[in-house]
PDB file of C-alpha atoms in Angstrom:
ATOM      1  CA  MET A  47      23.739  22.895  -5.971  1.00 83.00           C
ATOM      2  CA  ASN A  48      20.712  23.644  -3.806  1.00 89.00           C
ATOM      3  CA  TYR A  49      17.046  24.373  -4.463  1.00 94.00           C
ATOM      4  CA  THR A  50      14.715  25.264  -1.626  1.00 93.00           C
ATOM      5  CA  ALA A  51      10.950  25.290  -1.228  1.00 95.00           C
ATOM      6  CA  GLU A  52       9.789  28.418   0.565  1.00 95.00           C
ATOM      7  CA  ALA A  53       6.865  26.675   2.323  1.00 97.00           C
ATOM      8  CA  PRO A  54       5.186  23.267   2.641  1.00 98.00           C
ATOM      9  CA  ALA A  55       2.835  22.301  -0.200  1.00 96.00           C
ATOM     10  CA  VAL A  56      -0.187  22.869   2.073  1.00 96.00           C
ATOM     11  CA  TRP A  57       0.745  26.471   2.925  1.00 97.00           C
ATOM     12  CA  ASP A  58      -1.539  29.157   1.538  1.00 96.00           C
ATOM     13  CA  PRO A  59      -0.466  32.830   1.573  1.00 94.00           C
ATOM     14  CA  ALA A  60      -3.863  33.599   3.136  1.00 94.00           C
ATOM     15  CA  PHE A  61      -2.588  31.861   6.299  1.00 96.00           C
ATOM     16  CA  ALA A  62       0.079  34.542   6.828  1.00 93.00           C
ATOM     17  CA  ASP A  63      -2.115  36.734   9.049  1.00 93.00           C
ATOM     18  CA  ALA A  64      -3.878  33.926  10.927  1.00 96.00           C
ATOM     19  CA  GLU A  65      -3.085  33.638  14.636  1.00 96.00           C
ATOM     20  CA  ASP A  66      -2.979  29.833  14.492  1.00 97.00           C
ATOM     21  CA  CYS A  67      -0.472  29.773  11.609  1.00 97.00           C
ATOM     22  CA  LEU A  68       3.257  30.428  11.409  1.00 96.00           C
ATOM     23  CA  LEU A  69       5.785  30.367   8.592  1.00 97.00           C
ATOM     24  CA  SER A  70       9.419  31.104   9.403  1.00 96.00           C
ATOM     25  CA  ALA A  71      12.568  30.189   7.512  1.00 95.00           C
ATOM     26  CA  ASP A  72      12.654  26.726   9.087  1.00 95.00           C
ATOM     27  CA  GLN A  73       9.375  26.024  10.919  1.00 96.00           C
ATOM     28  CA  CYS A  74       5.723  26.106   9.938  1.00 97.00           C
ATOM     29  CA  VAL A  75       2.383  25.588  11.686  1.00 97.00           C
ATOM     30  CA  VAL A  76      -0.942  25.458   9.843  1.00 97.00           C
ATOM     31  CA  ARG A  77      -4.143  26.034  11.807  1.00 96.00           C
ATOM     32  CA  ALA A  78      -2.436  24.793  15.004  1.00 96.00           C
ATOM     33  CA  GLN A  79      -2.984  21.271  13.655  1.00 96.00           C
ATOM     34  CA  HIS A  80      -0.196  20.598  11.146  1.00 97.00           C
ATOM     35  CA  TYR A  81       3.485  20.985  11.993  1.00 98.00           C
ATOM     36  CA  PHE A  82       6.485  21.208   9.671  1.00 98.00           C
ATOM     37  CA  VAL A  83      10.238  21.713   9.745  1.00 97.00           C
ATOM     38  CA  LYS A  84      12.590  22.465   6.889  1.00 98.00           C
ATOM     39  CA  GLY A  85      15.506  20.178   6.195  1.00 98.00           C
ATOM     40  CA  LEU A  86      17.869  19.080   3.460  1.00 98.00           C
ATOM     41  CA  ILE A  87      17.718  16.001   1.282  1.00 98.00           C
ATOM     42  CA  GLU A  88      21.379  15.640   0.372  1.00 98.00           C
ATOM     43  CA  ILE A  89      22.456  13.759  -2.741  1.00 97.00           C
ATOM     44  CA  PRO A  90      26.118  13.007  -3.480  1.00 97.00           C
ATOM     45  CA  VAL A  91      27.368  14.109  -6.891  1.00 96.00           C
ATOM     46  CA  ILE A  92      29.195  11.148  -8.425  1.00 97.00           C
ATOM     47  CA  GLY A  93      32.850  11.754  -9.248  1.00 93.00           C
ATOM     48  CA  SER A  94      33.168  14.843  -7.056  1.00 93.00           C
ATOM     49  CA  ASP A  95      33.162  15.971  -3.453  1.00 93.00           C
ATOM     50  CA  ASP A  96      30.034  18.035  -4.117  1.00 94.00           C
ATOM     51  CA  VAL A  97      26.609  17.432  -2.652  1.00 96.00           C
ATOM     52  CA  PHE A  98      23.384  18.518  -4.299  1.00 96.00           C
ATOM     53  CA  SER A  99      20.589  19.318  -1.872  1.00 96.00           C
ATOM     54  CA  TRP A 100      16.876  19.945  -1.883  1.00 97.00           C
ATOM     55  CA  GLY A 101      15.568  22.242   0.858  1.00 97.00           C
ATOM     56  CA  VAL A 102      12.277  20.552   1.723  1.00 98.00           C
ATOM     57  CA  TRP A 103       9.517  20.603   4.307  1.00 98.00           C
ATOM     58  CA  VAL A 104       8.588  17.580   6.399  1.00 98.00           C
ATOM     59  CA  SER A 105       5.467  17.204   8.501  1.00 98.00           C
ATOM     60  CA  LEU A 106       5.996  16.012  12.053  1.00 98.00           C
ATOM     61  CA  SER A 107       3.597  14.858  14.721  1.00 98.00           C
ATOM     62  CA  ARG A 108       2.627  17.516  17.243  1.00 97.00           C
ATOM     63  CA  GLU A 109       4.766  15.777  19.885  1.00 97.00           C
ATOM     64  CA  ASN A 110       7.871  15.555  17.680  1.00 97.00           C
ATOM     65  CA  TYR A 111       7.444  19.126  16.469  1.00 97.00           C
ATOM     66  CA  SER A 112       7.156  20.352  20.071  1.00 96.00           C
ATOM     67  CA  ARG A 113      10.275  18.412  21.041  1.00 96.00           C
ATOM     68  CA  ALA A 114      12.226  19.712  18.039  1.00 95.00           C
ATOM     69  CA  ALA A 115      11.059  23.288  18.712  1.00 93.00           C
ATOM     70  CA  ASP A 116      12.038  23.012  22.398  1.00 94.00           C
ATOM     71  CA  LEU A 117      15.556  21.914  21.398  1.00 94.00           C
ATOM     72  CA  TRP A 118      15.902  24.228  18.351  1.00 92.00           C
ATOM     73  CA  ASP A 119      18.396  26.586  20.022  1.00 93.00           C
ATOM     74  CA  GLU A 120      19.972  24.051  22.413  1.00 93.00           C
ATOM     75  CA  PRO A 121      23.593  22.917  22.038  1.00 95.00           C
ATOM     76  CA  GLY A 122      23.772  19.132  21.738  1.00 95.00           C
ATOM     77  CA  ARG A 123      20.420  18.854  19.956  1.00 95.00           C
ATOM     78  CA  GLU A 124      22.068  16.586  17.377  1.00 96.00           C
ATOM     79  CA  ALA A 125      22.040  13.781  19.981  1.00 96.00           C
ATOM     80  CA  GLU A 126      18.252  13.612  19.580  1.00 95.00           C
ATOM     81  CA  GLU A 127      16.817  10.508  17.896  1.00 96.00           C
ATOM     82  CA  PRO A 128      15.546  11.143  14.334  1.00 98.00           C
ATOM     83  CA  TYR A 129      11.918  12.226  13.984  1.00 98.00           C
ATOM     84  CA  PHE A 130       9.576  10.373  11.631  1.00 98.00           C
ATOM     85  CA  GLY A 131       7.845  12.603   9.118  1.00 98.00           C
ATOM     86  CA  TRP A 132       6.160  12.869   5.727  1.00 98.00           C
ATOM     87  CA  LEU A 133       7.709  14.861   2.886  1.00 98.00           C
ATOM     88  CA  THR A 134       5.419  17.825   2.132  1.00 98.00           C
ATOM     89  CA  THR A 135       7.312  19.335  -0.783  1.00 97.00           C
ATOM     90  CA  ASP A 136       6.406  18.343  -4.336  1.00 95.00           C
ATOM     91  CA  LEU A 137       9.616  18.328  -6.341  1.00 95.00           C
ATOM     92  CA  THR A 138       8.471  18.652  -9.938  1.00 89.00           C
ATOM     93  CA  ALA A 139      11.825  17.471 -11.320  1.00 90.00           C
ATOM     94  CA  TYR A 140      10.620  13.896 -10.685  1.00 94.00           C
ATOM     95  CA  PRO A 141       8.128  11.937 -12.810  1.00 93.00           C
ATOM     96  CA  THR A 142       6.067  10.873  -9.781  1.00 95.00           C
ATOM     97  CA  THR A 143       5.062  13.025  -6.843  1.00 96.00           C
ATOM     98  CA  THR A 144       7.392  13.346  -3.914  1.00 97.00           C
ATOM     99  CA  LEU A 145       4.551  14.305  -1.575  1.00 97.00           C
ATOM    100  CA  ASN A 146       4.084  11.968   1.383  1.00 97.00           C
ATOM    101  CA  LEU A 147       7.319  10.019   1.014  1.00 98.00           C
ATOM    102  CA  LYS A 148       8.323   8.648   4.419  1.00 98.00           C
ATOM    103  CA  THR A 149      11.309  10.345   6.035  1.00 98.00           C
ATOM    104  CA  HIS A 150      13.462  10.553   9.123  1.00 98.00           C
ATOM    105  CA  VAL A 151      14.575  14.026  10.160  1.00 98.00           C
ATOM    106  CA  HIS A 152      18.020  14.067  11.771  1.00 98.00           C
ATOM    107  CA  THR A 153      18.721  17.158  13.863  1.00 96.00           C
ATOM    108  CA  ARG A 154      22.230  18.531  13.412  1.00 97.00           C
ATOM    109  CA  PRO A 155      24.348  20.939  15.469  1.00 96.00           C
ATOM    110  CA  LEU A 156      23.188  24.519  16.020  1.00 94.00           C
ATOM    111  CA  GLY A 157      23.268  26.555  12.842  1.00 91.00           C
ATOM    112  CA  GLU A 158      22.895  23.504  10.595  1.00 94.00           C
ATOM    113  CA  CYS A 159      19.706  22.572   8.775  1.00 95.00           C
ATOM    114  CA  PRO A 160      18.308  19.123   9.674  1.00 97.00           C
ATOM    115  CA  PHE A 161      19.178  16.210   7.383  1.00 98.00           C
ATOM    116  CA  VAL A 162      16.174  14.498   5.778  1.00 98.00           C
ATOM    117  CA  GLU A 163      16.677  10.804   5.150  1.00 98.00           C
ATOM    118  CA  LEU A 164      14.159   9.226   2.797  1.00 98.00           C
ATOM    119  CA  GLU A 165      12.833   5.732   3.406  1.00 97.00           C
ATOM    120  CA  PRO A 166      14.791   3.456   1.028  1.00 96.00           C
ATOM    121  CA  THR A 167      12.109   2.880  -1.615  1.00 96.00           C
ATOM    122  CA  GLU A 168      12.267   2.670  -5.401  1.00 97.00           C
ATOM    123  CA  HIS A 169      11.086   6.279  -5.804  1.00 98.00           C
ATOM    124  CA  PRO A 170      13.603   8.099  -8.074  1.00 97.00           C
ATOM    125  CA  LEU A 171      14.393  10.672  -5.362  1.00 97.00           C
ATOM    126  CA  ALA A 172      15.087   7.952  -2.774  1.00 98.00           C
ATOM    127  CA  LEU A 173      17.260   6.086  -5.277  1.00 97.00           C
ATOM    128  CA  GLU A 174      19.235   9.245  -6.029  1.00 97.00           C
ATOM    129  CA  GLN A 175      19.795   9.899  -2.336  1.00 98.00           C
ATOM    130  CA  ARG A 176      21.212   6.399  -1.922  1.00 97.00           C
ATOM    131  CA  THR A 177      23.252   6.119  -5.132  1.00 97.00           C
ATOM    132  CA  GLY A 178      24.121   9.710  -6.060  1.00 97.00           C
ATOM    133  CA  ILE A 179      23.644  11.677  -9.254  1.00 97.00           C
ATOM    134  CA  THR A 180      25.874  12.812 -12.098  1.00 96.00           C
ATOM    135  CA  LEU A 181      26.661  16.415 -12.902  1.00 95.00           C
ATOM    136  CA  ASP A 182      24.487  15.981 -16.011  1.00 95.00           C
ATOM    137  CA  ARG A 183      21.570  15.089 -13.719  1.00 95.00           C
ATOM    138  CA  VAL A 184      22.254  18.239 -11.672  1.00 94.00           C
ATOM    139  CA  ARG A 185      21.969  20.216 -14.937  1.00 93.00           C
ATOM    140  CA  GLU A 186      18.710  18.394 -15.771  1.00 92.00           C
ATOM    141  CA  ILE A 187      17.277  19.309 -12.381  1.00 93.00           C
ATOM    142  CA  ALA A 188      18.361  22.941 -12.811  1.00 90.00           C
ATOM    143  CA  ALA A 189      16.648  23.115 -16.203  1.00 89.00           C
ATOM    144  CA  ALA A 190      13.470  21.544 -14.798  1.00 86.00           C
ATOM    145  CA  VAL A 191      13.379  23.907 -11.811  1.00 85.00           C
ATOM    146  CA  LEU A 192      14.037  26.967 -13.965  1.00 80.00           C
ATOM    147  CA  HIS A 193      11.421  25.885 -16.527  1.00 70.00           C
ATOM    148  CA  PHE A 194       8.830  25.258 -13.802  1.00 58.00           C
ATOM    149  CA  GLY A 195       9.531  28.649 -12.256  1.00 50.00           C
ATOM    150  CA  ARG A 196       9.032  30.397 -15.620  1.00 42.00           C
ATOM    151  CA  SER A 197       5.820  28.526 -16.433  1.00 36.00           C
ATOM    152  CA  GLU A 198       4.403  29.476 -13.007  1.00 38.00           C
ATOM    153  CA  GLN A 199       5.027  33.157 -13.715  1.00 34.00           C
ATOM    154  CA  GLN A 200       3.327  33.115 -17.125  1.00 30.00           C
TER     155      GLN A 200
END
């Protein structure tokens, strides 16, 4: 019920040894100019109590990234106002790119991944976040993700 991108779309493995780059499980910096946090796009599964989620990366302004990083390990961080950001994960299970969709990143209590709220547009991912998906759609997504993963390895 969860698929996660390991890094933002702009990350290159060659950055791994660069002093001005960082990739951790939940934060990323590219060339000390581009800043990202990982969060979850949560989608209710219709007719159940389940939630499907995409683990995605969102770019933040330098100021918002600094603020989020300063509060990362602070109790009460969930009281912070949401941060505006751009989705930087291309989810290939959708017919149109998900890159650069507008988002709001909601910090949650310590130990919980931020919640990524998409701007309410007509993009299929934004519609699914608002209206939910069926279990059949979850299976479709799983097949698409598994197929994409195999075709990348070939």
